[in-house]
């Protein structure tokens, strides 16, 4: 009985030594095993695309959450008119901050834009039009992913639909949903504004994320 306990102790000590890096060379078996595992990790394009889809969804959801939280705080402080000032200064920096640690870009694109910086690019146009077509015909849209840069970058997009009356205080009908102070703030800061007259359920635009394939692979 005593002898067995000793054996355990010796084995335990040995494990401890190697765990601390006693300078022992990695045996061929271990080396081969690591290589075999790396082999298994060779990913298919479909798996990478699927991961990009999941990641795109989670980052755009996070960005949405951050914008809405900031917006609600700004409204609580300065009402909708004050929050227009807040969004004018902070909407794009908040998105940049969400994107930055992931080495991706995040933006929102809309044909009925408030900020002219949110006009769709040539690459985004046909996708946005497809979302618009679906919305006009009562078809719900799934998120979409496309490759560009010879397959090295993904463009992830997701429709932004007006979820509730909360948005209408700045995107609904002037006079009815949007009060006068808010409307004049909008006109002052966004003379080209096209983002009013919306109803709940309308397409407001889309999320547009550029995700390098290499960043997706790093996560897998
Ligand atoms: C307090 C006013 C206010 C409210 C409430 C509000 N927005 Fe906006 N929204 C703005 C402003 C201001 C901008 C322009 C931000 C900028 O300069 O980047 C904007 C821009 C956007 C954009 C980017 C496209 C564009 O038009 O430039 C989308 C999409 C959007 N809003 C969706 C929503 C949704 C969805 C809701 C409700 C959850 C909402 N907004 C609620 C003021 C508001």
Tab-separated table of C-alpha atoms in Angstrom, residues 36 42 52 55 85 93 109-110 120 123 125 130 145 147 172:
chain	number	residue	atom	x	y	z
A	36	UNK	CA	-2.044	15.983	-36.606
A	42	UNK	CA	-7.722	22.967	-41.808
A	52	UNK	CA	-18.164	35.185	-40.389
A	55	UNK	CA	-19.531	37.012	-35.884
A	85	UNK	CA	-26.774	66.902	-31.193
A	93	UNK	CA	-17.272	57.324	-33.217
A	109	UNK	CA	-26.035	52.470	-45.067
A	110	UNK	CA	-29.356	53.921	-46.169
A	120	UNK	CA	-24.516	53.287	-49.861
A	123	UNK	CA	-20.741	47.578	-53.486
A	125	UNK	CA	-26.142	49.455	-53.436
A	130	UNK	CA	-32.629	43.742	-52.412
A	145	UNK	CA	-22.586	37.738	-46.754
A	147	UNK	CA	-16.876	38.026	-50.758
A	172	UNK	CA	-41.361	59.529	-38.025
